[in-house]
């Protein structure tokens, strides 16, 4: 089992940047594929970025491609999400999540979740 704690959310103006962090503890962090998801009120929880065990493979949906960058530091047991050129529609609670295998980006297939951090982008 792995425990995940997000940080770094906040209020930012449109066009600004934020960097989210996710600290992991418990089982070996490098054994997990990691993802960042977000959920706005009344909407489903959607993936915004995923990264493979060593960081060699990443995935982004079109909605954030070119603006968001996922990275990980396995020595520090930490996952990051750099968010640039933020838009009001990026406003949501952001979650980090872990699963053992690559190959799916459905939230229901991720085993472990953090508590979330709020990101609000003002226009």
Coordinates of C-alpha atoms in Angstrom, one line a residue:
X1 CA 0.0 0.0 0.0
X2 CA 1.1 3.5 -0.7
X3 CA 0.0 6.8 1.0
X4 CA -0.2 9.9 -1.1
X5 CA -0.4 13.6 0.0
X6 CA -0.8 16.4 -2.5
X7 CA 0.3 20.0 -2.0
X8 CA 0.8 23.2 -4.0
X9 CA -2.7 24.1 -5.0
X10 CA -4.0 27.7 -4.7
X11 CA -5.5 30.6 -6.5
X12 CA -3.9 31.9 -9.6
X13 CA -4.8 34.3 -12.4
X14 CA -5.4 33.0 -15.9
X15 CA -2.1 32.7 -17.7
X16 CA -0.3 31.9 -14.5
X17 CA 1.5 28.8 -13.3
X18 CA 1.4 26.4 -10.4
X19 CA 3.4 23.4 -9.4
X20 CA 1.7 20.6 -7.6
X21 CA 3.6 18.0 -5.6
X22 CA 2.5 14.6 -4.4
X23 CA 4.5 13.0 -1.6
X24 CA 4.4 9.2 -1.4
X25 CA 5.1 6.9 1.6
X26 CA 4.7 3.2 2.2
X27 CA 5.6 0.7 -0.5
X28 CA 8.2 1.4 -3.1
X29 CA 7.2 4.5 -5.0
X30 CA 9.1 3.4 -8.2
X31 CA 6.9 0.3 -8.4
X32 CA 3.9 2.4 -9.4
X33 CA 2.6 4.2 -12.5
X34 CA 1.5 7.6 -11.3
X35 CA -1.3 9.9 -12.5
X36 CA -2.7 13.3 -11.9
X37 CA -6.5 13.6 -12.1
X38 CA -8.8 16.5 -11.6
X39 CA -12.5 16.9 -10.8
X40 CA -14.6 20.0 -11.1
X41 CA -18.0 20.3 -9.3
X42 CA -20.6 18.2 -11.1
X43 CA -18.1 16.6 -13.4
X44 CA -16.3 13.3 -13.6
X45 CA -12.8 12.8 -12.4
X46 CA -10.5 12.9 -15.5
X47 CA -6.8 12.2 -16.0
X48 CA -4.6 15.1 -16.9
X49 CA -1.2 13.4 -16.9
X50 CA 0.3 10.0 -16.3
X51 CA 3.9 8.8 -16.0
X52 CA 5.6 5.4 -16.0
X53 CA 7.7 3.9 -13.3
X54 CA 11.0 5.5 -14.2
X55 CA 9.5 8.5 -16.0
X56 CA 10.4 7.4 -19.5
X57 CA 6.8 7.4 -20.7
X58 CA 4.2 10.1 -20.2
X59 CA 0.7 10.7 -21.4
X60 CA -1.4 13.9 -21.6
X61 CA -4.9 14.4 -23.0
X62 CA -5.3 17.1 -25.6
X63 CA -6.9 19.5 -23.1
X64 CA -3.6 20.0 -21.3
X65 CA -0.9 18.9 -23.8
X66 CA 1.8 21.6 -24.1
X67 CA 0.7 23.3 -20.9
X68 CA 1.2 20.7 -18.2
X69 CA 4.3 18.6 -17.5
X70 CA 4.3 15.6 -15.2
X71 CA 7.6 14.4 -13.6
X72 CA 8.7 12.3 -10.7
X73 CA 11.7 12.0 -8.5
X74 CA 11.9 8.4 -7.3
X75 CA 14.8 9.2 -4.9
X76 CA 12.5 11.7 -3.1
X77 CA 9.3 9.6 -3.5
X78 CA 7.6 12.6 -5.1
X79 CA 5.4 13.3 -8.1
X80 CA 5.1 16.7 -9.7
X81 CA 2.7 18.5 -12.0
X82 CA 3.9 21.8 -13.5
X83 CA 1.0 23.7 -14.9
X84 CA 1.5 26.7 -17.2
X85 CA -0.8 29.0 -19.1
X86 CA -3.6 28.1 -16.7
X87 CA -7.2 28.7 -17.8
X88 CA -10.3 29.2 -15.8
X89 CA -11.5 25.8 -17.0
X90 CA -8.5 24.2 -15.2
X91 CA -10.2 25.0 -11.9
X92 CA -10.8 21.8 -10.1
X93 CA -9.6 19.6 -7.2
X94 CA -6.4 17.8 -8.3
X95 CA -5.6 14.3 -7.1
X96 CA -2.5 12.1 -7.5
X97 CA -3.1 8.4 -7.9
X98 CA -1.1 5.2 -8.2
X99 CA -1.5 1.9 -9.9
X100 CA 1.0 -0.9 -10.6
X101 CA 0.6 -1.1 -14.4
X102 CA 0.7 1.1 -17.5
X103 CA -2.1 0.8 -20.0
X104 CA -5.2 2.5 -18.7
X105 CA -6.1 6.0 -17.9
X106 CA -9.5 5.4 -16.2
X107 CA -9.7 6.7 -12.7
X108 CA -11.5 3.5 -11.5
X109 CA -8.4 1.5 -12.4
X110 CA -6.1 3.4 -10.0
X111 CA -5.7 1.8 -6.6
X112 CA -4.4 4.5 -4.3
X113 CA -5.4 8.2 -4.1
X114 CA -4.4 11.3 -2.2
X115 CA -6.9 13.7 -0.6
X116 CA -6.7 16.3 -3.3
X117 CA -5.6 19.9 -3.6
X118 CA -7.8 22.8 -4.9
X119 CA -6.6 24.8 -7.9
X120 CA -8.6 27.9 -8.7
X121 CA -7.9 29.9 -11.8
X122 CA -9.5 33.4 -12.0
X123 CA -10.3 35.2 -15.2

